[in-house]
Short mmCIF file of C-alpha atoms in Angstrom, two decimals:
data_model
loop_
_atom_site.label_atom_id
_atom_site.label_comp_id
_atom_site.label_asym_id
_atom_site.label_seq_id
_atom_site.Cartn_x
_atom_site.Cartn_y
_atom_site.Cartn_z
CA MET A 30 0.00 0.00 0.00
CA ARG A 31 2.79 2.40 0.98
CA SER A 32 4.73 1.68 -2.23
CA THR A 33 1.56 2.24 -4.25
CA LEU A 34 1.05 5.65 -2.57
CA ILE A 35 4.67 6.58 -3.20
CA ARG A 36 4.36 5.62 -6.88
CA SER A 37 1.09 7.56 -7.16
CA PHE A 38 2.63 10.62 -5.49
CA GLY A 39 5.65 10.36 -7.75
CA THR A 40 3.45 10.14 -10.82
CA LEU A 41 1.44 13.17 -9.67
CA LEU A 42 4.57 15.18 -8.94
CA PHE A 43 6.02 14.35 -12.36
CA ALA A 44 2.77 15.39 -14.02
CA LEU A 45 2.73 18.69 -12.15
CA VAL A 46 6.35 19.44 -13.08
CA LEU A 47 5.65 18.53 -16.71
CA CYS A 48 2.53 20.71 -16.73
CA TYR A 49 4.44 23.67 -15.26
CA ALA A 50 7.26 23.22 -17.74
CA CYS A 51 4.79 23.15 -20.64
CA SER A 52 2.94 26.22 -19.43
CA ASP A 53 6.21 28.07 -18.78
CA SER A 54 7.43 27.12 -22.24
CA LYS A 55 4.19 28.43 -23.73
CA ARG A 56 4.52 31.68 -21.77
CA THR A 57 8.08 32.14 -22.93
CA LYS A 58 7.11 31.44 -26.53
CA ASN A 59 4.25 33.91 -26.50
CA GLN A 60 6.03 36.58 -24.46
CA PRO A 61 9.74 36.61 -25.27
CA SER A 62 12.11 37.76 -22.56
CA ALA A 63 15.07 40.04 -23.25
CA HIS A 64 16.43 40.29 -19.70
CA HIS A 65 19.94 39.25 -20.71
CA LEU A 66 20.52 41.92 -23.33
CA LYS A 67 23.62 44.07 -23.07
CA PRO A 68 23.80 47.70 -24.18
CA LEU A 69 25.03 48.09 -27.74
CA VAL A 70 27.10 51.16 -26.84
CA THR A 71 28.92 51.48 -23.50
CA ASN A 72 31.29 54.44 -23.87
CA LEU A 73 28.45 56.93 -24.41
CA TYR A 74 24.83 57.15 -23.33
CA THR A 75 22.52 56.64 -26.29
CA ALA A 76 18.75 56.58 -26.68
CA ASP A 77 15.85 56.63 -29.16
CA PRO A 78 17.45 54.30 -31.73
CA SER A 79 16.19 54.58 -35.31
CA ALA A 80 17.47 51.59 -37.27
CA HIS A 81 17.66 51.22 -41.06
CA VAL A 82 19.31 48.96 -43.60
CA PHE A 83 21.56 50.98 -45.90
CA GLU A 84 24.24 49.58 -48.21
CA GLY A 85 23.62 46.08 -46.84
CA LYS A 86 24.42 47.11 -43.26
CA LEU A 87 22.37 48.01 -40.20
CA TYR A 88 22.70 51.70 -39.40
CA ILE A 89 21.46 53.10 -36.10
CA TYR A 90 20.67 56.76 -35.54
CA PRO A 91 20.22 57.39 -31.79
CA SER A 92 20.11 60.52 -29.70
CA HIS A 93 23.09 61.15 -27.40
CA ASP A 94 22.38 61.53 -23.70
CA PHE A 95 24.77 63.30 -21.37
CA GLU A 96 24.71 64.78 -17.88
CA SER A 97 23.86 68.45 -18.42
CA GLY A 98 23.02 69.16 -14.78
CA ILE A 99 19.54 70.46 -15.59
CA PRO A 100 16.99 69.38 -12.93
CA GLU A 101 14.35 66.83 -13.92
CA ASP A 102 10.85 68.04 -14.76
CA ASP A 103 7.76 66.78 -16.60
CA LEU A 104 8.76 68.69 -19.75
CA GLY A 105 11.99 66.70 -20.10
CA SER A 106 14.31 69.68 -19.72
CA HIS A 107 16.98 67.34 -18.35
CA PHE A 108 17.09 65.61 -21.75
CA ASN A 109 19.37 68.32 -23.14
CA MET A 110 21.07 66.43 -25.96
CA LYS A 111 23.30 68.42 -28.30
CA ASP A 112 24.59 66.11 -31.06
CA TYR A 113 24.12 62.81 -32.88
CA HIS A 114 26.46 59.87 -33.48
CA VAL A 115 25.82 57.26 -36.17
CA TYR A 116 26.53 53.56 -35.61
CA SER A 117 26.61 50.55 -37.92
CA MET A 118 27.04 46.77 -37.92
CA GLU A 119 27.36 44.22 -40.70
CA SER A 120 26.13 41.22 -38.71
CA VAL A 121 23.89 40.97 -35.67
CA GLY A 122 25.89 40.43 -32.50
CA GLU A 123 29.07 42.18 -33.57
CA GLU A 124 30.35 45.34 -31.91
CA LEU A 125 28.90 48.52 -33.33
CA LYS A 126 31.11 50.85 -35.33
CA ASP A 127 30.92 54.45 -34.12
CA HIS A 128 31.16 56.83 -37.07
CA GLY A 129 31.51 59.82 -34.76
CA VAL A 130 29.49 63.01 -34.53
CA ALA A 131 27.23 63.29 -37.56
CA LEU A 132 25.52 66.55 -36.60
CA SER A 133 25.77 69.01 -33.71
CA VAL A 134 23.42 71.72 -32.49
CA ASP A 135 26.24 74.18 -33.20
CA ASP A 136 25.97 73.27 -36.90
CA VAL A 137 22.27 74.14 -37.16
CA PRO A 138 21.58 77.88 -37.63
CA TRP A 139 18.02 77.80 -36.29
CA ALA A 140 18.46 75.30 -33.42
CA LYS A 141 18.99 76.39 -29.84
CA ARG A 142 18.94 73.21 -27.75
CA GLN A 143 17.49 69.75 -27.08
CA MET A 144 18.25 67.64 -30.14
CA TRP A 145 15.86 64.80 -29.37
CA ALA A 146 15.05 61.55 -31.20
CA PRO A 147 16.13 61.60 -34.89
CA ASP A 148 15.42 59.42 -37.91
CA ALA A 149 17.02 58.85 -41.29
CA ALA A 150 15.99 58.02 -44.84
CA LYS A 151 17.57 57.46 -48.24
CA LYS A 152 16.33 58.62 -51.62
CA ASP A 153 18.39 58.07 -54.74
CA SER A 154 22.01 58.75 -53.72
CA THR A 155 21.26 61.11 -50.81
CA TYR A 156 20.78 60.34 -47.13
CA TYR A 157 18.55 62.50 -44.97
CA LEU A 158 18.72 62.99 -41.20
CA TYR A 159 15.54 64.36 -39.61
CA PHE A 160 15.71 65.78 -36.12
CA PRO A 161 13.72 67.90 -33.65
CA ALA A 162 15.21 70.79 -31.73
CA LYS A 163 14.01 73.89 -29.95
CA ASP A 164 14.37 77.17 -31.78
CA GLU A 165 15.22 80.56 -30.27
CA ASN A 166 11.65 80.80 -28.92
CA ASP A 167 11.89 77.38 -27.25
CA ILE A 168 9.41 75.92 -29.73
CA PHE A 169 10.19 72.47 -31.11
CA ARG A 170 10.64 72.34 -34.88
CA ILE A 171 11.85 69.56 -37.15
CA GLY A 172 14.96 70.01 -39.26
CA VAL A 173 16.61 68.06 -42.05
CA ALA A 174 20.26 67.55 -42.94
CA THR A 175 21.79 65.71 -45.90
CA SER A 176 24.83 63.59 -46.69
CA LYS A 177 26.15 61.38 -49.47
CA SER A 178 27.03 58.76 -46.86
CA PRO A 179 24.71 57.00 -44.38
CA SER A 180 27.30 57.69 -41.67
CA GLY A 181 27.44 61.43 -42.32
CA PRO A 182 28.56 64.02 -41.56
CA PHE A 183 25.20 65.64 -42.31
CA HIS A 184 24.80 69.20 -43.53
CA PRO A 185 21.67 70.96 -42.21
CA GLU A 186 19.25 73.21 -44.01
CA ALA A 187 19.32 76.80 -42.79
CA LYS A 188 15.69 76.65 -41.64
CA PRO A 189 13.43 73.95 -40.19
CA ILE A 190 10.82 72.25 -42.33
CA ASP A 191 8.08 74.80 -43.01
CA GLY A 192 4.99 73.99 -40.95
CA SER A 193 6.80 71.47 -38.75
CA PHE A 194 6.35 71.26 -35.01
CA SER A 195 6.66 68.91 -32.03
CA ILE A 196 9.11 65.99 -31.88
CA ASP A 197 10.07 62.43 -32.87
CA PRO A 198 10.08 62.46 -36.69
CA ALA A 199 9.92 58.98 -38.25
CA VAL A 200 10.08 58.58 -42.02
CA PHE A 201 8.49 55.63 -43.80
CA LYS A 202 8.95 54.69 -47.46
CA ASP A 203 5.86 53.06 -48.94
CA THR A 204 5.91 50.44 -51.68
CA ASP A 205 4.97 53.04 -54.32
CA GLY A 206 8.06 55.13 -53.50
CA SER A 207 6.23 57.78 -51.48
CA TYR A 208 7.79 58.97 -48.22
CA TYR A 209 5.78 59.94 -45.17
CA MET A 210 6.84 61.61 -41.96
CA TYR A 211 5.10 60.68 -38.70
CA PHE A 212 5.73 62.92 -35.71
CA GLY A 213 4.46 64.33 -32.43
CA GLY A 214 4.70 64.01 -28.69
CA ILE A 215 2.65 65.39 -25.82
CA TRP A 216 3.87 66.93 -22.55
CA GLY A 217 7.43 68.14 -23.27
CA GLY A 218 6.94 67.44 -26.97
CA GLN A 219 4.43 70.33 -27.15
CA LEU A 220 1.90 68.57 -29.40
CA GLN A 221 -0.90 69.64 -27.05
CA ARG A 222 -0.05 73.27 -27.82
CA TRP A 223 -0.90 72.86 -31.53
CA GLN A 224 -4.50 71.64 -31.31
CA SER A 225 -5.85 74.84 -32.86
CA GLY A 226 -3.39 74.69 -35.76
CA GLU A 227 -1.35 77.51 -34.24
CA TYR A 228 1.12 77.43 -31.37
CA ILE A 229 -0.41 78.42 -28.02
CA ALA A 230 2.08 78.73 -25.19
CA GLU A 231 0.01 76.86 -22.64
CA ASP A 232 -0.85 73.21 -22.12
CA THR A 233 -4.42 72.12 -22.78
CA TYR A 234 -5.53 68.51 -22.91
CA PRO A 235 -8.82 66.81 -23.81
CA GLY A 236 -11.00 65.31 -21.10
CA ASP A 237 -10.58 61.66 -20.20
CA ASN A 238 -13.63 60.65 -22.26
CA ASP A 239 -12.67 62.71 -25.29
CA PRO A 240 -10.53 61.43 -28.17
CA ALA A 241 -6.84 61.52 -27.35
CA ILE A 242 -4.52 64.01 -29.04
CA SER A 243 -3.51 62.58 -32.42
CA PRO A 244 0.00 62.10 -33.78
CA LYS A 245 0.60 63.63 -37.19
CA VAL A 246 1.56 62.44 -40.67
CA ALA A 247 2.56 64.34 -43.81
CA LYS A 248 3.80 63.15 -47.18
CA LEU A 249 7.24 64.54 -47.98
CA SER A 250 8.07 66.59 -51.05
CA ASN A 251 10.13 65.19 -53.90
CA ASP A 252 13.31 66.77 -52.52
CA MET A 253 12.58 65.27 -49.07
CA LYS A 254 13.11 68.65 -47.42
CA GLN A 255 9.53 69.89 -47.02
CA PHE A 256 6.01 68.67 -46.43
CA ALA A 257 4.05 68.10 -49.63
CA GLU A 258 0.81 68.66 -47.73
CA LEU A 259 -0.53 69.96 -44.46
CA PRO A 260 0.01 67.47 -41.63
CA LYS A 261 -2.97 65.20 -40.99
CA ASP A 262 -4.20 63.51 -37.82
CA ILE A 263 -3.42 59.83 -37.30
CA VAL A 264 -6.52 58.30 -35.72
CA ILE A 265 -5.98 55.31 -33.43
CA LEU A 266 -9.15 53.33 -32.87
CA ALA A 267 -10.12 51.01 -30.06
CA LYS A 268 -11.36 47.58 -31.07
CA ASP A 269 -14.96 48.87 -30.91
CA GLY A 270 -14.13 51.27 -33.75
CA LYS A 271 -14.18 54.42 -31.63
CA PRO A 272 -11.14 56.68 -31.20
CA ILE A 273 -9.00 55.85 -28.18
CA THR A 274 -9.71 58.37 -25.44
CA ALA A 275 -7.30 60.56 -23.54
CA GLY A 276 -8.10 58.67 -20.34
CA ALA A 277 -6.95 55.35 -21.81
CA ASN A 278 -3.34 56.23 -21.10
CA ASP A 279 -2.18 52.62 -21.34
CA LYS A 280 -3.18 52.71 -25.04
CA ARG A 281 -3.23 56.30 -26.25
CA PHE A 282 -0.39 57.92 -28.16
CA PHE A 283 2.22 59.84 -26.18
CA GLU A 284 5.32 59.99 -28.43
CA ALA A 285 7.81 57.89 -30.46
CA ALA A 286 5.86 57.08 -33.64
CA TRP A 287 7.21 54.40 -35.96
CA VAL A 288 5.66 52.75 -39.02
CA HIS A 289 6.61 49.52 -40.76
CA GLN A 290 4.85 47.18 -43.15
CA TYR A 291 4.26 43.46 -42.67
CA LYS A 292 2.33 41.22 -45.07
CA GLY A 293 0.56 44.15 -46.68
CA LYS A 294 -0.54 45.81 -43.45
CA TYR A 295 0.74 49.05 -41.94
CA TYR A 296 1.88 48.84 -38.32
CA PHE A 297 1.86 52.11 -36.38
CA SER A 298 3.79 51.72 -33.12
CA TYR A 299 4.38 54.27 -30.40
CA SER A 300 5.11 54.92 -26.74
CA THR A 301 2.28 55.38 -24.26
CA GLY A 302 4.54 57.64 -22.18
CA ASP A 303 3.45 57.75 -18.56
CA THR A 304 2.37 54.08 -18.73
CA HIS A 305 5.64 53.19 -20.48
CA ASN A 306 4.47 50.64 -23.08
CA ILE A 307 5.47 50.40 -26.71
CA ALA A 308 2.05 49.73 -28.21
CA TYR A 309 0.96 49.14 -31.79
CA ALA A 310 -2.04 49.50 -34.04
CA ILE A 311 -2.68 48.07 -37.51
CA GLY A 312 -4.22 49.70 -40.59
CA ASP A 313 -4.63 49.43 -44.35
CA SER A 314 -3.23 52.84 -45.32
CA PRO A 315 -0.19 54.91 -44.33
CA TYR A 316 -2.68 57.57 -43.25
CA GLY A 317 -4.63 55.19 -41.03
CA PRO A 318 -6.92 54.84 -39.29
CA PHE A 319 -5.09 52.26 -37.18
CA THR A 320 -6.78 49.86 -34.79
CA TYR A 321 -5.08 49.29 -31.45
CA THR A 322 -3.81 45.71 -31.31
CA GLY A 323 -1.50 45.26 -28.33
CA VAL A 324 1.86 45.83 -26.65
CA ILE A 325 5.19 45.16 -28.33
CA LEU A 326 7.46 46.08 -25.43
CA LYS A 327 6.56 46.28 -21.77
CA PRO A 328 8.00 49.05 -19.57
CA VAL A 329 11.79 49.09 -19.29
CA LEU A 330 14.14 50.41 -16.63
CA GLY A 331 13.89 54.21 -16.78
CA TRP A 332 10.96 56.51 -17.46
CA THR A 333 11.03 56.62 -21.26
CA ASN A 334 10.42 53.90 -23.83
CA HIS A 335 11.34 54.51 -27.47
CA HIS A 336 11.95 52.09 -30.31
CA SER A 337 12.29 51.24 -33.99
CA ILE A 338 11.56 48.09 -35.99
CA VAL A 339 13.52 46.82 -38.99
CA GLN A 340 13.94 43.66 -41.05
CA TYR A 341 17.50 42.49 -41.67
CA ASN A 342 18.75 39.28 -43.29
CA GLY A 343 15.33 37.64 -43.07
CA LYS A 344 14.63 38.44 -39.42
CA TRP A 345 12.81 41.28 -37.70
CA TYR A 346 14.45 43.26 -34.89
CA LEU A 347 13.27 45.66 -32.22
CA PHE A 348 15.65 48.43 -31.21
CA PHE A 349 14.94 50.21 -27.92
CA HIS A 350 16.68 51.74 -24.92
CA ASP A 351 16.70 51.51 -21.15
CA SER A 352 18.68 52.99 -18.25
CA SER A 353 20.61 49.88 -17.24
CA LEU A 354 24.05 51.29 -18.11
CA SER A 355 23.54 54.24 -15.74
CA GLU A 356 21.94 52.01 -13.07
CA GLY A 357 18.53 53.59 -13.44
CA LYS A 358 19.16 57.27 -14.26
CA THR A 359 16.26 57.98 -16.54
CA HIS A 360 18.04 60.62 -18.65
CA LEU A 361 21.18 58.50 -19.20
CA ARG A 362 20.07 55.64 -21.42
CA SER A 363 21.58 52.88 -23.52
CA ILE A 364 20.35 51.36 -26.76
CA LYS A 365 19.63 47.64 -27.14
CA MET A 366 18.17 45.27 -29.72
CA THR A 367 16.32 41.95 -29.72
CA GLU A 368 14.54 39.78 -32.24
CA LEU A 369 10.91 40.61 -32.94
CA LYS A 370 8.51 37.74 -33.63
CA TYR A 371 5.04 37.62 -35.18
CA ASN A 372 2.22 35.20 -34.55
CA SER A 373 0.48 33.49 -37.48
CA ASP A 374 -2.35 36.05 -37.37
CA GLY A 375 0.06 38.97 -37.80
CA THR A 376 0.05 40.07 -34.18
CA ILE A 377 3.39 40.73 -32.50
CA GLN A 378 4.66 38.73 -29.56
CA THR A 379 5.07 40.91 -26.47
CA ILE A 380 8.63 41.40 -25.20
CA ASP A 381 9.59 41.86 -21.55
CA ALA A 382 12.99 43.56 -21.22
CA MET A 383 12.80 44.80 -17.63
CA VAL A 384 16.06 44.41 -15.68
CA GLU A 385 17.24 45.40 -12.24
CA PRO A 386 19.73 48.30 -12.32
CA LYS A 387 22.85 46.17 -11.71
CA ASN A 388 21.91 43.08 -13.71
CA GLU A 389 23.48 44.40 -16.90
CA LEU A 390 26.78 45.55 -15.39
#
């Protein structure tokens, strides 16, 4: 009798362990973990990585954090970046090549300070670097600089893009050869000050039950240096078909727009800001509307969350940043990358990259 009980208990214990292992394996498959990732750059603080494939290589265009000594506030004044480096790699896993300073605030006639998240694009034989900065009136504008090399140096236009405002430009090339710029960010990004179409130097936000403030999109001109049209609203819909409301701050747009295409669909991804997710929505047109679908990246160490998505050598990758290199200082960040995976229905598997401050060091 005793041996029978022992065998039965052993069988039950084995079944429980097997069940747990299967469920844990399923969880890991559906929600990839990126806890082990090391910063791609360790001699500088880098953030907001925009990744592209140029000349058969991966090029990364991040912002460059440094300790400016400016106190933290909700407008992000302590993010006082002043130049951009460009990085590249030929194969995933190798050490990045630092091509040095590609553009500095001192090079830009109209820019005063705060060179935040940039992006890059190529058309014909010219490379374009798009960047936000505050002008002499402390209003964010978006500038453009050009180079014959993806690594720069980039030479800026004397004035910002006419009609540009706010932050986080992201340029997407559609299959028909058209280029679109997506941009905007609330709070310190000043998007809430442009709701009337003109800049108003005070912050006004919609009520919790009203539609959230929309990010913007504009087709670029043939020379890639201007808007070819007035910026339009990007509408993000809830699954019931109604616009996401300002009170749904775990889903509504905050900043960090990015667009990529997968199996004929347009994926609009973005940061939810104060709830720290990288979320995404799917649509049938580069103008939207986009329907909220889920979370790509859960909150990371540090306040901000900012990303890009690119396909390289047959695989998809997510580039992002956290504050692991600085042991949690939210304005001193480090860029990382991990593989991005899709489910059979086109949804994206959620990634958890949260680390404790000293785990990466």
